[in-house]
Structure formats: C-alpha cells, structure tokens
Short mmCIF file of C-alpha atoms in Angstrom, two decimals:
data_model
loop_
_atom_site.label_atom_id
_atom_site.label_comp_id
_atom_site.label_asym_id
_atom_site.label_seq_id
_atom_site.Cartn_x
_atom_site.Cartn_y
_atom_site.Cartn_z
CA MET A 1 -121.94 110.76 -8.00
CA PRO A 2 -124.87 112.68 -6.43
CA ILE A 3 -122.98 115.89 -5.63
CA GLN A 4 -124.68 119.24 -6.13
CA THR A 5 -123.01 122.43 -7.35
CA ILE A 6 -122.26 124.72 -4.40
CA ARG A 7 -123.13 128.39 -4.08
CA ALA A 8 -120.23 130.67 -3.32
CA GLN A 9 -121.15 132.06 0.11
CA ARG A 10 -119.76 130.23 3.17
CA LEU A 11 -118.43 127.62 0.82
CA TYR A 12 -116.55 125.33 3.14
CA ARG A 13 -119.56 124.98 5.45
CA GLN A 14 -121.81 123.97 2.59
CA ILE A 15 -119.22 121.59 1.19
CA ALA A 16 -118.61 119.98 4.58
CA ASP A 17 -122.34 119.58 5.26
CA GLN A 18 -122.96 118.07 1.82
CA LEU A 19 -120.12 115.59 2.26
CA LEU A 20 -121.44 114.77 5.73
CA VAL A 21 -124.87 113.97 4.26
CA LEU A 22 -123.29 111.73 1.62
CA ILE A 23 -121.29 109.92 4.31
CA ARG A 24 -124.46 109.45 6.37
CA GLN A 25 -126.27 108.06 3.30
CA GLY A 26 -123.55 105.48 2.72
CA GLU A 27 -122.11 107.05 -0.41
CA PHE A 28 -118.75 107.05 1.36
CA PRO A 29 -118.80 104.26 4.00
CA PRO A 30 -116.40 104.21 6.97
CA GLY A 31 -113.00 102.88 5.94
CA THR A 32 -113.20 104.24 2.39
CA LEU A 33 -111.44 107.27 0.97
CA LEU A 34 -113.17 110.41 -0.21
CA PRO A 35 -112.46 111.46 -3.80
CA PRO A 36 -109.28 113.53 -4.25
CA GLU A 37 -109.46 117.27 -3.61
CA ARG A 38 -109.11 118.06 -7.29
CA ASP A 39 -112.02 115.79 -8.26
CA LEU A 40 -114.25 117.14 -5.50
CA ALA A 41 -113.46 120.72 -6.50
CA GLN A 42 -114.35 119.98 -10.12
CA GLN A 43 -117.60 118.19 -9.29
CA LEU A 44 -118.68 120.83 -6.77
CA GLY A 45 -117.68 123.77 -8.96
CA VAL A 46 -115.49 125.34 -6.27
CA SER A 47 -111.81 125.96 -5.56
CA ARG A 48 -109.49 123.36 -4.05
CA ALA A 49 -108.88 125.78 -1.16
CA SER A 50 -112.58 125.64 -0.22
CA VAL A 51 -112.60 121.84 -0.46
CA ARG A 52 -109.52 121.62 1.74
CA GLU A 53 -111.16 123.85 4.38
CA ALA A 54 -114.23 121.61 4.33
CA LEU A 55 -112.15 118.47 4.78
CA ILE A 56 -110.29 120.00 7.70
CA ALA A 57 -113.65 120.98 9.25
CA LEU A 58 -114.82 117.39 8.91
CA GLU A 59 -111.63 116.14 10.55
CA VAL A 60 -111.98 118.61 13.44
CA VAL A 61 -115.35 117.06 14.34
CA GLY A 62 -113.99 113.52 14.00
CA GLN A 63 -115.75 112.40 10.83
CA VAL A 64 -112.67 111.93 8.62
CA GLU A 65 -108.92 111.64 8.93
CA VAL A 66 -106.82 113.69 6.52
CA ARG A 67 -103.71 111.74 5.51
CA VAL A 68 -101.47 113.98 3.47
CA GLY A 69 -100.30 112.15 0.38
CA HIS A 70 -102.64 109.20 1.01
CA GLY A 71 -106.16 110.65 0.92
CA VAL A 72 -109.00 111.40 3.31
CA LEU A 73 -110.27 108.40 5.26
CA VAL A 74 -113.92 108.25 6.34
CA LEU A 75 -114.25 107.29 10.02
CA GLU A 76 -117.08 105.62 11.92
CA ARG A 77 -120.10 107.82 12.53
CA HIS A 78 -119.93 110.19 15.47
CA GLU A 79 -123.46 110.79 16.77
CA GLU A 80 -122.47 114.09 18.36
CA VAL A 81 -121.65 115.53 14.95
CA GLY A 82 -125.35 115.65 14.05
CA SER A 83 -126.28 117.05 10.65
CA SER A 84 -124.15 120.21 10.68
CA VAL A 85 -120.38 120.36 10.84
CA MET A 86 -120.35 123.92 12.17
CA SER A 87 -122.80 123.24 15.01
CA ALA A 88 -120.65 120.31 16.06
CA ALA A 89 -117.48 122.39 15.87
CA ARG A 90 -119.00 125.09 18.08
CA ARG A 91 -119.73 122.50 20.76
CA GLN A 92 -116.05 121.66 20.85
CA GLU A 93 -113.23 124.20 21.12
CA GLY A 94 -113.95 127.92 20.68
CA TRP A 95 -111.71 130.36 18.86
CA ALA A 96 -110.14 132.05 21.87
CA LEU A 97 -107.22 134.43 22.26
CA ASP A 98 -103.96 132.50 22.51
CA PRO A 99 -102.82 132.45 26.17
CA GLU A 100 -99.30 133.09 24.88
CA PHE A 101 -100.45 136.58 23.94
CA ALA A 102 -102.58 137.33 27.01
CA SER A 103 -100.02 139.82 28.31
CA GLU A 104 -98.84 140.93 24.88
CA ILE A 105 -102.03 141.95 23.06
CA GLU A 106 -104.47 144.59 24.22
CA LEU A 107 -107.82 143.66 22.70
CA ASP A 108 -110.72 145.95 23.57
CA LEU A 109 -113.45 145.35 21.01
CA ASP A 110 -115.66 148.05 22.53
CA GLN A 111 -113.11 150.85 22.28
CA GLU A 112 -113.93 153.48 19.64
CA ILE A 113 -111.68 153.35 16.60
CA PRO A 114 -110.53 156.87 15.58
CA PRO A 115 -112.66 158.05 12.64
CA PHE A 116 -109.86 158.43 10.09
CA SER A 117 -108.48 154.97 10.91
CA LEU A 118 -111.98 153.53 10.58
CA LEU A 119 -112.64 155.13 7.19
CA GLN A 120 -109.14 154.40 5.88
CA ALA A 121 -109.50 150.70 6.73
CA ARG A 122 -112.89 150.61 5.05
CA ARG A 123 -111.45 152.33 1.96
CA TYR A 124 -109.00 149.46 1.49
CA LEU A 125 -111.36 146.62 2.42
CA GLU A 126 -114.77 147.46 1.02
CA PRO A 127 -114.02 147.81 -2.69
CA GLU A 128 -112.93 144.18 -2.61
CA THR A 129 -115.99 143.06 -0.63
CA ALA A 130 -118.19 144.75 -3.23
CA ALA A 131 -116.35 143.04 -6.09
CA LEU A 132 -116.64 139.65 -4.39
CA ALA A 133 -120.32 140.24 -3.65
CA ALA A 134 -120.89 140.84 -7.36
CA LEU A 135 -119.42 137.40 -8.02
CA ASN A 136 -120.81 135.47 -5.07
CA ALA A 137 -124.06 136.94 -3.77
CA SER A 138 -127.07 134.63 -3.69
CA ASP A 139 -130.57 135.81 -4.56
CA GLU A 140 -131.36 135.93 -0.84
CA GLU A 141 -128.31 138.10 -0.16
CA LEU A 142 -129.21 140.43 -3.03
CA ALA A 143 -132.66 140.80 -1.50
CA ALA A 144 -131.10 141.54 1.91
CA MET A 145 -128.98 144.27 0.32
CA ARG A 146 -132.05 145.80 -1.32
CA ALA A 147 -133.88 145.74 2.01
CA ALA A 148 -130.95 147.49 3.71
CA TYR A 149 -130.88 150.08 0.92
CA ALA A 150 -134.61 150.70 1.39
CA ARG A 151 -133.93 151.30 5.08
CA ASN A 152 -131.14 153.72 4.10
CA VAL A 153 -133.62 155.67 1.94
CA GLU A 154 -136.16 155.71 4.77
CA ASP A 155 -133.55 156.92 7.26
CA ASN A 156 -132.66 159.81 4.96
CA ARG A 157 -136.30 160.69 4.45
CA HIS A 158 -136.71 161.13 8.20
CA GLY A 159 -133.36 162.82 8.81
CA GLY A 160 -131.84 160.08 10.95
CA ARG A 161 -128.17 160.67 11.78
CA ASN A 162 -127.44 157.18 13.10
CA GLN A 163 -127.44 155.93 9.49
CA ALA A 164 -128.38 152.39 10.49
CA GLY A 165 -129.58 151.52 6.97
CA ASP A 166 -126.38 152.91 5.46
CA ARG A 167 -124.18 150.79 7.71
CA LEU A 168 -126.40 147.74 7.35
CA LEU A 169 -126.05 147.87 3.57
CA HIS A 170 -122.26 147.80 3.85
CA ILE A 171 -122.52 144.87 6.27
CA ARG A 172 -124.84 142.97 3.91
CA ILE A 173 -122.38 143.51 1.04
CA ALA A 174 -119.53 142.12 3.15
CA GLU A 175 -121.66 139.13 4.18
CA ALA A 176 -122.32 138.39 0.50
CA SER A 177 -118.63 138.50 -0.37
CA GLY A 178 -118.19 134.84 0.56
CA ASN A 179 -115.18 135.76 2.73
CA ALA A 180 -115.84 135.23 6.43
CA ALA A 181 -112.88 137.38 7.50
CA TYR A 182 -114.09 140.37 5.48
CA ALA A 183 -117.61 139.92 6.84
CA MET A 184 -116.45 139.66 10.45
CA THR A 185 -114.23 142.74 10.11
CA ILE A 186 -116.88 144.94 8.53
CA LYS A 187 -119.52 143.79 11.02
CA HIS A 188 -117.19 144.77 13.85
CA LEU A 189 -116.34 148.15 12.32
CA LEU A 190 -119.93 149.09 11.45
CA GLY A 191 -122.03 147.08 13.87
CA HIS A 192 -121.18 149.44 16.72
CA GLN A 193 -123.02 152.71 17.16
CA TYR A 194 -121.05 155.74 16.07
CA GLY A 195 -118.75 156.84 18.90
CA LYS A 196 -118.43 160.32 20.35
CA MET A 197 -115.55 161.28 18.05
CA PHE A 198 -117.38 160.23 14.91
CA ARG A 199 -120.62 161.93 15.99
CA ARG A 200 -118.76 165.18 16.66
CA LEU A 201 -117.06 164.90 13.29
CA GLN A 202 -120.49 164.60 11.67
CA GLU A 203 -121.72 167.69 13.50
CA LEU A 204 -118.77 169.80 12.40
CA PHE A 205 -118.02 168.66 8.87
CA MET A 206 -120.82 166.59 7.34
CA GLU A 207 -122.32 168.32 4.33
CA THR A 208 -126.07 168.90 4.32
CA ASP A 209 -126.61 166.78 1.22
CA MET A 210 -124.09 164.07 2.13
CA PRO A 211 -126.71 161.46 3.14
CA ARG A 212 -128.40 161.86 -0.24
CA GLN A 213 -125.09 161.70 -2.10
CA SER A 214 -124.18 158.54 -0.21
CA GLN A 215 -127.59 157.11 -1.04
CA ASP A 216 -126.92 157.72 -4.74
CA ASP A 217 -123.50 156.07 -4.34
CA HIS A 218 -125.17 153.10 -2.72
CA GLU A 219 -127.60 152.74 -5.61
CA ARG A 220 -124.69 152.60 -8.07
CA ILE A 221 -122.83 150.06 -5.93
CA LEU A 222 -125.91 147.89 -5.60
CA ALA A 223 -126.70 148.12 -9.32
CA ALA A 224 -123.18 146.93 -10.17
CA ILE A 225 -123.45 144.01 -7.74
CA GLU A 226 -126.85 143.03 -9.12
CA SER A 227 -125.39 143.19 -12.64
CA ARG A 228 -122.66 140.75 -11.54
CA ASP A 229 -119.98 143.26 -12.58
CA PRO A 230 -117.11 143.03 -10.05
CA ASP A 231 -115.01 145.76 -11.68
CA ALA A 232 -117.89 148.23 -11.66
CA ALA A 233 -118.79 147.30 -8.07
CA ARG A 234 -115.20 147.78 -6.93
CA LYS A 235 -114.96 151.14 -8.67
CA ALA A 236 -118.32 152.35 -7.34
CA MET A 237 -117.28 151.50 -3.77
CA GLU A 238 -113.92 153.23 -4.24
CA VAL A 239 -115.67 156.39 -5.43
CA HIS A 240 -118.06 156.24 -2.49
CA MET A 241 -115.38 155.79 0.17
CA ASP A 242 -113.18 158.49 -1.41
CA HIS A 243 -116.14 160.86 -1.23
CA VAL A 244 -116.66 160.13 2.48
CA LEU A 245 -112.97 160.65 3.23
CA ARG A 246 -112.95 163.97 1.35
CA VAL A 247 -115.95 165.27 3.26
CA PHE A 248 -114.54 164.52 6.69
CA PHE A 249 -110.80 164.86 6.16
CA ASP A 250 -110.24 166.50 2.77
CA ALA A 251 -108.22 163.40 1.96
#
C-alpha cells in the first residue's frame, strides 16, 4: 500500500492528511474500511495513539465514521474538507472555554505569572521537551533552533536584556518535541515580554556573566539534541534551569 513513513512532529495532522490524500485517490473508496489501527501504525512507523488521533480528526471533519469494534468506515467525499484536515477543522468548531466553567475559572492569559512560578514550571516541563526534541526534531526544526541560538549569541554581543533569542530557542525546542501541549504551554510562558516583576528581578539579582553562562548551557542542550541523545538533552536542560533558579532564588 502506498503509505509513507511519517516524521514525528505534529504526527496526527500528517497521518490524517496522508490518509485523506489516499481516500481522495481512491485507495480507500467510500463504503470501505480503513486498515486496522495496528496495521496503520506499523506501516506508518508511528504509535497507535497517533493513528487514533488522526482517525478522530478525520471523523470530526466528516470524512470517516469510527465504529468501535467494527472499524473505520470511509464516507462520501466532503468538498469542504479540502486537502487539509486541520484547515477544515478550524472552519468548524473552535476550542473554546466550556460555558459550564465561565463563572468558575478565571483565565487571564495576559496576566504576568510570578517569576518563581514561571521558572519552576519550566524546570519541570522543559527537560522533557528537550528529550523529545532529540528524538523527534526534523532537519528544518534543527535549523530553526540553530537560528534562534545565533540570535541568542547576537543579543548577548549587544547586551540586550529582553533575551528574545534565548526565549525563542526554548520555544523552538518545545515546537520540535512533537507534543502540541508542551509547545503551546512554552509558547505562552515565553512568548510574552518579561513582566515588571521579572525585569526587576533581573536588575537586582542577575549575575553579570549570566547571559554568557546561559548561552553556553544552550550550546550543550542544542548539541545533545543534534546528536539525537534524549538523556543528554534532558540532563543539559535540567542543569540549565537549575542554574537559572539558583541565580534568582538560590533554589
């Protein structure tokens, strides 16, 4: 069967789009069943979880019907689906806050997160994003990380305190992890400009050579990712985040 091995990043989107193309080409005509999850996972070189997500995405846009215990039925072509499952899904229902929680959850995405909470969350999340990036990053994502690191070096050369290159590198690593939740979280935490509390913390406690030390940490993290060594990448990120926490909070 003409199925191509899938890269790791954004797996379910790629799987869904590839299956959509095969359906369009008549490989799986309407009224027939797609191969079982296990077979698809083996042929695509991915996990069954990723295949299941892709099948659900195809059902959401009306291209298949998932019948638990009986298989996945291909439906008649829906013109509005187009060539991309995700673009079709976006035209349908957005991912909005549940009205049941409208009066229960206070969600202010522009409110500054206290610096220790921000760094503590990153300390627990980012070692895993680095390890996953070592396993999953494409050549394009590796190049994007290198470009962000070059910006980090340039920022340090000119004494910039906004550390845009530093933060962008961490975002690029999370994007390369292959986990959309990790990527979304890190982009939210680091995509904002530093708030007043964090800027004041920098003024009071940041060591003179900290940007250069962080740059060296970043080089070790990036080298481990490029070497496809998840354990080394995880450890290098742990060391880096521990260093940042010690500087600002002696923790």
